[in-house]
Coordinates of C-alpha atoms in Angstrom, one line a residue:
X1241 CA 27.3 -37.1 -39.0
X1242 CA 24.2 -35.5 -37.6
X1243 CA 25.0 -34.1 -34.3
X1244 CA 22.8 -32.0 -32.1
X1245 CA 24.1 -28.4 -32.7
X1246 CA 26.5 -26.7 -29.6
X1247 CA 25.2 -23.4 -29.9
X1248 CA 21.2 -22.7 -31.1
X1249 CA 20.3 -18.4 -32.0
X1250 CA 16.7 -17.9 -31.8
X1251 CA 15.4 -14.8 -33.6
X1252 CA 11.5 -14.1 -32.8
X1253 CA 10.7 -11.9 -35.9
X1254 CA 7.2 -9.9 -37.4
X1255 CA 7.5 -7.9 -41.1
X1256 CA 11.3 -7.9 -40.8
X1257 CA 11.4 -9.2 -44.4
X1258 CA 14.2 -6.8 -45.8
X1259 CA 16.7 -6.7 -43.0
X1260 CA 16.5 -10.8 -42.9
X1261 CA 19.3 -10.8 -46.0
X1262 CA 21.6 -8.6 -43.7
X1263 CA 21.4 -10.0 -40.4
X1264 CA 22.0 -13.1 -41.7
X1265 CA 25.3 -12.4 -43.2
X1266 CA 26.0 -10.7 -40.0
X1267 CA 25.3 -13.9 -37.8
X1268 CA 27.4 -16.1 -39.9
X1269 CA 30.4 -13.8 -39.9
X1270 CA 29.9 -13.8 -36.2
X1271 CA 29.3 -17.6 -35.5
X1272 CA 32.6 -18.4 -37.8
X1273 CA 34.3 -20.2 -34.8
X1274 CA 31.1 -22.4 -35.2
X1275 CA 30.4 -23.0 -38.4
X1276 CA 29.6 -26.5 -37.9
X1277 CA 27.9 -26.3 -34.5
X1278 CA 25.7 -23.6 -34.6
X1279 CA 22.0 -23.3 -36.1
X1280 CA 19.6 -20.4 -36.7
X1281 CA 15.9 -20.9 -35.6
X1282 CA 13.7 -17.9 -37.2
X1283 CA 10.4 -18.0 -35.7
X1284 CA 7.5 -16.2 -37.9
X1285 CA 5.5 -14.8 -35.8
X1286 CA 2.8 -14.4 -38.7
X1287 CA 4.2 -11.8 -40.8
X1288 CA 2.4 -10.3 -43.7
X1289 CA 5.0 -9.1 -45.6
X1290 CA 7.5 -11.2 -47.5
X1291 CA 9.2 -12.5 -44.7
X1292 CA 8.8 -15.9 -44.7
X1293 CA 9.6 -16.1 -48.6
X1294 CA 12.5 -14.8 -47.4
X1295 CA 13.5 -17.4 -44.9
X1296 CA 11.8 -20.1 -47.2
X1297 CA 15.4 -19.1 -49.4
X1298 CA 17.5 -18.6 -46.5
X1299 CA 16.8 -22.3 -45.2
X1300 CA 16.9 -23.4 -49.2
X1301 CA 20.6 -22.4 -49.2
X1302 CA 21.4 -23.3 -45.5
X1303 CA 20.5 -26.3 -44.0
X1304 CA 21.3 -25.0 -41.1
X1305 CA 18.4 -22.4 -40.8
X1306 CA 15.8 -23.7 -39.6
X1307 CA 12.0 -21.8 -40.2
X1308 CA 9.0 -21.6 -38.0
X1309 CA 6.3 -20.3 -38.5
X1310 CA 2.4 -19.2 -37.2
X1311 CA -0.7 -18.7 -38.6
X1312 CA -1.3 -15.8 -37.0
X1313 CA 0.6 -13.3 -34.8
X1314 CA 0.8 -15.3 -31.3
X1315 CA 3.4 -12.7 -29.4
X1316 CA 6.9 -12.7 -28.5
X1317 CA 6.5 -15.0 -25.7
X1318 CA 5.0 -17.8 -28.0
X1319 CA 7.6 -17.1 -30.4
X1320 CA 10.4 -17.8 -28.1
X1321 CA 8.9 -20.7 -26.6
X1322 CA 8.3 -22.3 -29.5
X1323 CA 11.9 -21.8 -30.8
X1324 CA 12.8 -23.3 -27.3
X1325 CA 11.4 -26.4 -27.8
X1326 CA 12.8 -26.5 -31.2
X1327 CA 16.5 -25.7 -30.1
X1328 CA 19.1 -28.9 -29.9
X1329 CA 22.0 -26.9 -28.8
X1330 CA 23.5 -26.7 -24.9
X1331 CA 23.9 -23.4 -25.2
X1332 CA 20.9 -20.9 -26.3
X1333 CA 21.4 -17.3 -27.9
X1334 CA 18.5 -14.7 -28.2
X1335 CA 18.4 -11.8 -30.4
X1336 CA 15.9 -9.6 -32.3
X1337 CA 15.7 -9.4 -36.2
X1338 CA 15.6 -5.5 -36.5
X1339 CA 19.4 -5.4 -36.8
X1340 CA 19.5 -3.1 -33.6
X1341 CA 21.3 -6.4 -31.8
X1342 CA 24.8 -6.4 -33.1
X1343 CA 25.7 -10.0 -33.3
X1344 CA 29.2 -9.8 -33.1
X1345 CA 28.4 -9.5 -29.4
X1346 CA 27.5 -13.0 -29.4
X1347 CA 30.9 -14.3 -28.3
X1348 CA 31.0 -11.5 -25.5
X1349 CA 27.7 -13.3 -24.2
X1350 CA 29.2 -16.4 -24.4
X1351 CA 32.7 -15.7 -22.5
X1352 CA 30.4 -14.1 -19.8
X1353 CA 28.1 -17.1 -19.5
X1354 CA 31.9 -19.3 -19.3
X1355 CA 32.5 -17.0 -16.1
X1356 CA 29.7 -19.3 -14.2
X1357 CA 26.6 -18.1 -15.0
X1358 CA 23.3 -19.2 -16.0
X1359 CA 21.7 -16.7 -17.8
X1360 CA 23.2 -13.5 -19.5
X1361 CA 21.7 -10.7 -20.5
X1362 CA 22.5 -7.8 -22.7
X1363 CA 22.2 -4.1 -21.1
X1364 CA 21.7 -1.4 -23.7
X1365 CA 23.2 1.3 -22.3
X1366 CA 22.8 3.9 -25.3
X1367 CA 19.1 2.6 -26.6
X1368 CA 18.9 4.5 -29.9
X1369 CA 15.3 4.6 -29.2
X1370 CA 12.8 8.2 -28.3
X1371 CA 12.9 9.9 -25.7
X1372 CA 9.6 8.6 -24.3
X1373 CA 10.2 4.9 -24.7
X1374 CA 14.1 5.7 -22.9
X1375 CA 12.3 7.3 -20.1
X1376 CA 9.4 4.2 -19.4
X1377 CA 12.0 1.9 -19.7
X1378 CA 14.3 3.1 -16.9
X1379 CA 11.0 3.5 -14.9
X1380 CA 10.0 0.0 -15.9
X1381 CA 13.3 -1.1 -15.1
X1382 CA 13.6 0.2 -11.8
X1383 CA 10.0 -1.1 -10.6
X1384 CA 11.1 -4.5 -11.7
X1385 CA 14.1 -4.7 -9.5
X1386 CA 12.5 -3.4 -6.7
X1387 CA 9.9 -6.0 -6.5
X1388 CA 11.5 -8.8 -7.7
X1389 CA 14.9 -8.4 -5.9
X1390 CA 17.1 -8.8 -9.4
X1391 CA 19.0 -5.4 -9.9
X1392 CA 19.1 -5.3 -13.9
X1393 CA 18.9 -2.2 -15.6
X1394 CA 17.4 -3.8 -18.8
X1395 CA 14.7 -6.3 -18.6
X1396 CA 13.1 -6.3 -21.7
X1397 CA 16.8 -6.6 -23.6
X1398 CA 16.0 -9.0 -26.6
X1399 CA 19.5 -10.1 -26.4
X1400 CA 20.4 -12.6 -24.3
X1401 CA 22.5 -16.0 -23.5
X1402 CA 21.1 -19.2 -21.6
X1403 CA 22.4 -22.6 -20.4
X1404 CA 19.3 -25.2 -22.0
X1405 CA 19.1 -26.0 -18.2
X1406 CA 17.5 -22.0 -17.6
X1407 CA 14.7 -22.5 -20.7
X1408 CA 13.8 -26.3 -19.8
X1409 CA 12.7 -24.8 -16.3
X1410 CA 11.0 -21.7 -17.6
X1411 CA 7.3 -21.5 -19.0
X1412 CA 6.1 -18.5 -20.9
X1413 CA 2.6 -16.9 -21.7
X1414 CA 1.7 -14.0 -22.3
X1415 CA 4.4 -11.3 -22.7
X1416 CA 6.4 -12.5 -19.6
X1417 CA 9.5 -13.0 -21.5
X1418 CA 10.1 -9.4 -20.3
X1419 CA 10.7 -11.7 -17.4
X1420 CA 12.4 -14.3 -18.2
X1421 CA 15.7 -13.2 -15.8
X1422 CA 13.2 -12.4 -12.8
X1423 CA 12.1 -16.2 -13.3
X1424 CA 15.0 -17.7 -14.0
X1425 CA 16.5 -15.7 -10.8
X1426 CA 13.7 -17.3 -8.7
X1427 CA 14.3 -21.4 -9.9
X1428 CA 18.0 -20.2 -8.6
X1429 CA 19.7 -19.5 -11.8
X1430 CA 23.0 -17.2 -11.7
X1431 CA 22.0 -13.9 -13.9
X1432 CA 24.7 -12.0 -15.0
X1433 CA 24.5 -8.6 -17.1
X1434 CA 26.9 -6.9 -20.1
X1435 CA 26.7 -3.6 -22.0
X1436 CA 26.3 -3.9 -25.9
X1437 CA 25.7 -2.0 -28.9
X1438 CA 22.2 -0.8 -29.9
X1439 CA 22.4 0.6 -33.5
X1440 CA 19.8 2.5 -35.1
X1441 CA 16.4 1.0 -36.9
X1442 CA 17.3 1.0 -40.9
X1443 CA 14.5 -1.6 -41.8
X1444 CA 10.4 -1.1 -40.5
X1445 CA 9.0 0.3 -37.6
X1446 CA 8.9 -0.6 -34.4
X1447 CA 6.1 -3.5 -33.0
X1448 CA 5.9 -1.5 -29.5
X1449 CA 3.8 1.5 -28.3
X1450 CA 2.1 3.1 -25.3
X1451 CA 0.0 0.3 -24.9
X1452 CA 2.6 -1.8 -23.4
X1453 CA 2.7 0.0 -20.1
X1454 CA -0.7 -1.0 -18.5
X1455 CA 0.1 -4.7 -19.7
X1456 CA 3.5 -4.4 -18.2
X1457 CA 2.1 -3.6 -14.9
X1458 CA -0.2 -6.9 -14.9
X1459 CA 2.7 -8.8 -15.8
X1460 CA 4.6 -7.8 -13.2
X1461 CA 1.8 -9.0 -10.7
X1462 CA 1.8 -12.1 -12.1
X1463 CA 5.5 -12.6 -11.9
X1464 CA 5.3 -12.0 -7.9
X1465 CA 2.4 -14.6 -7.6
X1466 CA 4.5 -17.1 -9.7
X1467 CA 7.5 -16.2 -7.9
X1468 CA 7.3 -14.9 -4.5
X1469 CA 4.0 -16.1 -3.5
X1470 CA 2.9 -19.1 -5.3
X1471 CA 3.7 -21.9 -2.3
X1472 CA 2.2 -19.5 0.1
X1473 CA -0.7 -17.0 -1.7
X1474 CA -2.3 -16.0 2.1
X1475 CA 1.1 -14.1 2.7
X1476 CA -0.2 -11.7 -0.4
X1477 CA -4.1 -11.9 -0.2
X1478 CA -3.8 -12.2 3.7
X1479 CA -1.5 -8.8 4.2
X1480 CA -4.0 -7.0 1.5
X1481 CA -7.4 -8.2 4.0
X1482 CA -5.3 -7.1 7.2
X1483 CA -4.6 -3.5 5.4
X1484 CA -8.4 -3.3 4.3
X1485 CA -9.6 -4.3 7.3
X1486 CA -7.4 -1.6 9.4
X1487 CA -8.5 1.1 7.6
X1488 CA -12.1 -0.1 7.9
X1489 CA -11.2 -0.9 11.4
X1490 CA -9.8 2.7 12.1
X1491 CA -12.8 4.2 9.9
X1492 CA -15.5 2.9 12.4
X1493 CA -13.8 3.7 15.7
X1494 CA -13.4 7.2 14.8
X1495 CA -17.5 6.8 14.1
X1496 CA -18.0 5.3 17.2
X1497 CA -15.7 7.9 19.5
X1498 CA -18.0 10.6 17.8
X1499 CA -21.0 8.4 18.7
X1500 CA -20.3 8.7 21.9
X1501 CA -20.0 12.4 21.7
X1502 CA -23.7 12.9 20.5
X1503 CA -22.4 13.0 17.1
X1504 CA -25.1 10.9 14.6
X1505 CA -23.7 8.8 12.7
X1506 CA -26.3 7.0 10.2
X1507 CA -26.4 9.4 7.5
X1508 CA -22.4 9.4 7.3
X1509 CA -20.6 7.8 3.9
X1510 CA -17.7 7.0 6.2
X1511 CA -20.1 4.4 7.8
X1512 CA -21.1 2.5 4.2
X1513 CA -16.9 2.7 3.3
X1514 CA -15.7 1.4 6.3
X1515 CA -18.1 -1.5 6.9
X1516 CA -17.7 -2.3 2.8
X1517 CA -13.7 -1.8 3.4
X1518 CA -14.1 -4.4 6.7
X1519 CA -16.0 -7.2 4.2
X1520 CA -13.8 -6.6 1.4
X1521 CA -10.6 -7.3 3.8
X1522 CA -11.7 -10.7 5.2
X1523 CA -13.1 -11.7 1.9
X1524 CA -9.3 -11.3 0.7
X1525 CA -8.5 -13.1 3.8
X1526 CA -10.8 -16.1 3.4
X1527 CA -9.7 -16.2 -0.5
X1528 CA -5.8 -16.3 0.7
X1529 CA -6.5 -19.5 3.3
X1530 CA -8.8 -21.3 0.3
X1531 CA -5.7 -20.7 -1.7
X1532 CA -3.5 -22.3 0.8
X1533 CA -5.3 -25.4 0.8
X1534 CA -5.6 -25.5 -2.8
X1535 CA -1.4 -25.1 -3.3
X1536 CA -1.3 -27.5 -0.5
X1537 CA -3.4 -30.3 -1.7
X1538 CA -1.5 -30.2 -5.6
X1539 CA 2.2 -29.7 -4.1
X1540 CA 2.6 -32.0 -1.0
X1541 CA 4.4 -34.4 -2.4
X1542 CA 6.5 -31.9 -4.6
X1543 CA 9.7 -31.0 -3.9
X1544 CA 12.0 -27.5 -5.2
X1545 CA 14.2 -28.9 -8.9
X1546 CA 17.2 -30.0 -7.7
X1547 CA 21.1 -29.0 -8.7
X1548 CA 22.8 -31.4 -7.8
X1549 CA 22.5 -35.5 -6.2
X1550 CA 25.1 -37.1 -3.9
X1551 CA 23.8 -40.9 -4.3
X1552 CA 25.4 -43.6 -1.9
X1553 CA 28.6 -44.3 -3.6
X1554 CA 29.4 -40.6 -3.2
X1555 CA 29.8 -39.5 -6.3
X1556 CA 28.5 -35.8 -7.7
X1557 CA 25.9 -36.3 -10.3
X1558 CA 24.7 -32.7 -12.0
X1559 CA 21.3 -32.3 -13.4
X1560 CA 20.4 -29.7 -16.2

């Protein structure tokens, strides 16, 4: 009988070609108590090494493996969506194919995500990683949950657990899967967080440098307009005009109350900055109220997802 699979483990992967052998024994041994309703979706995300030949014999003598793969390198985010839509099972596992995730934590995820949570993700507490990258990351970390209001101390974990409710909700572009619980917070999901193993690399080299933290910081921005500020955009732009036009505000009285002193004025650069601060500040405004019109004229008939329906005969119908 062909059944849609309970349990779907999604593994984004680049030049991982000879640890794919290894982590695959490793998954099945873990995914034992599901040896008949599980699959494994490996997403290529353009390698140029041997990897796909090496999945092209993995799927050859598992059926259940299932291969996807791109042309070209299309990022992490692409990767994961694409395994998404590819995934049949209710529930939705996440790891990375370096062998750092241990997936005998798998079950651990999924007693966690029994507990009554949407979403759970892994927290590597002792990131065998340098010193450098340990450092950004707690900095990253903290920034996060300070502006998106979801206390997690690792973000960018690889490993994680999901409902198929969480990932039919979620789009992703970009590299905003460093994200995913931040959005998934915001549509109302219930995030949970567990501690796991993070072994050493024994296979490559890292995909991730310095590079990341400037594109990390954009990221973040869109997340807050995508979350916090999407349905109303003038509570962002608006707020950065009335800050602008303060300080250009502030600049030209303290012009004009020398002025009046016999102080002259023309010839001074505060003069140029504040007027130029003063136009830059309502131009923010102005761009804030177009935006409100512009979210109001596409969403007025839309309404927030919904958890739950109560329809006349009283009875509870859930939706995913």
């Amino acid at each position: 009988m062909n059944y849609p699979p309970h349990l779907s483990v999604i593994i984004p992967l680049l030049n991982e070609a000879d640890g794919l052998p290894e982590l695959y024994r490793e998954l099945q041994e873990a995914l034992r108590p599901w040896a008949n309703r599980h699959e494994l979706i490996f997403v290529d995300d353009g390698s140029t090494d041997g990897s796909f030949a090496a999945l092209e014999k993995l799927h050859a003598e598992d059926p259940r493996v299932v291969v996807l793969r791109f042309r070209r390198n299309q990022g992490k985010a692409s990767a994961l969506m694409a395994g998404f839509r590819r995934a049949r099972g209710e529930i939705l596992v996440t790891l990375d194919a370096d062998l750092q995730d241990d997936p005998r934590e798998i079950p651990r995820f999924l007693d966690k995500l029994d507990e009554g949570f949407d979403l759970v993700s892994g927290w590597k507490v002792k990131r065998q990683d340098p010193i450098i990258r340990r450092v950004l990351s707690r900095v990253f970390n903290s920034v996060t949950s300070l502006f998106t209001g979801l206390t997690l101390h690792d973000f960018n974990c690889g490993f994680k657990c999901y409902r198929r409710g969480v990932i039919q909700e979620i789009r992703l572009h970009g590299e905003l899967h460093r994200f995913i619980p931040a959005l998934a917070s915001w549509r109302g999901f219930r995030i949970a967080e567990i501690e796991v193993a993070h072994r050493p690399r024994k296979y490559g080299q890292s995909k991730y440098g310095s590079e990341r933290i400037p594109r990390g910081f954009f990221d973040l921005l869109t997340v807050l307009i995508l979350t916090r500020y999407h349905l109303r955009p003038l509570h962002l732009f608006g707020a950065l005009g009335a800050l602008l036009s303060l300080a250009g505000s502030i600049g030209l009285a303290y012009l004009v109350f020398g002025w009046f002193f016999g102080q002259w004025i023309g010839d001074r650069p505060l003069l140029s900055l504040s007027i130029l601060t003063m136009i830059i500040g309502l131009q923010f405004i102005f761009f804030g109220l177009l935006a409100e019109i512009i979210v109001y004229s596409s969403r007025q008939t839309d309404i927030p997802p919904l958890a739950a329906v109560l329809d006349q005969d009283d009875s509870r119908k859930d939706i995913d």
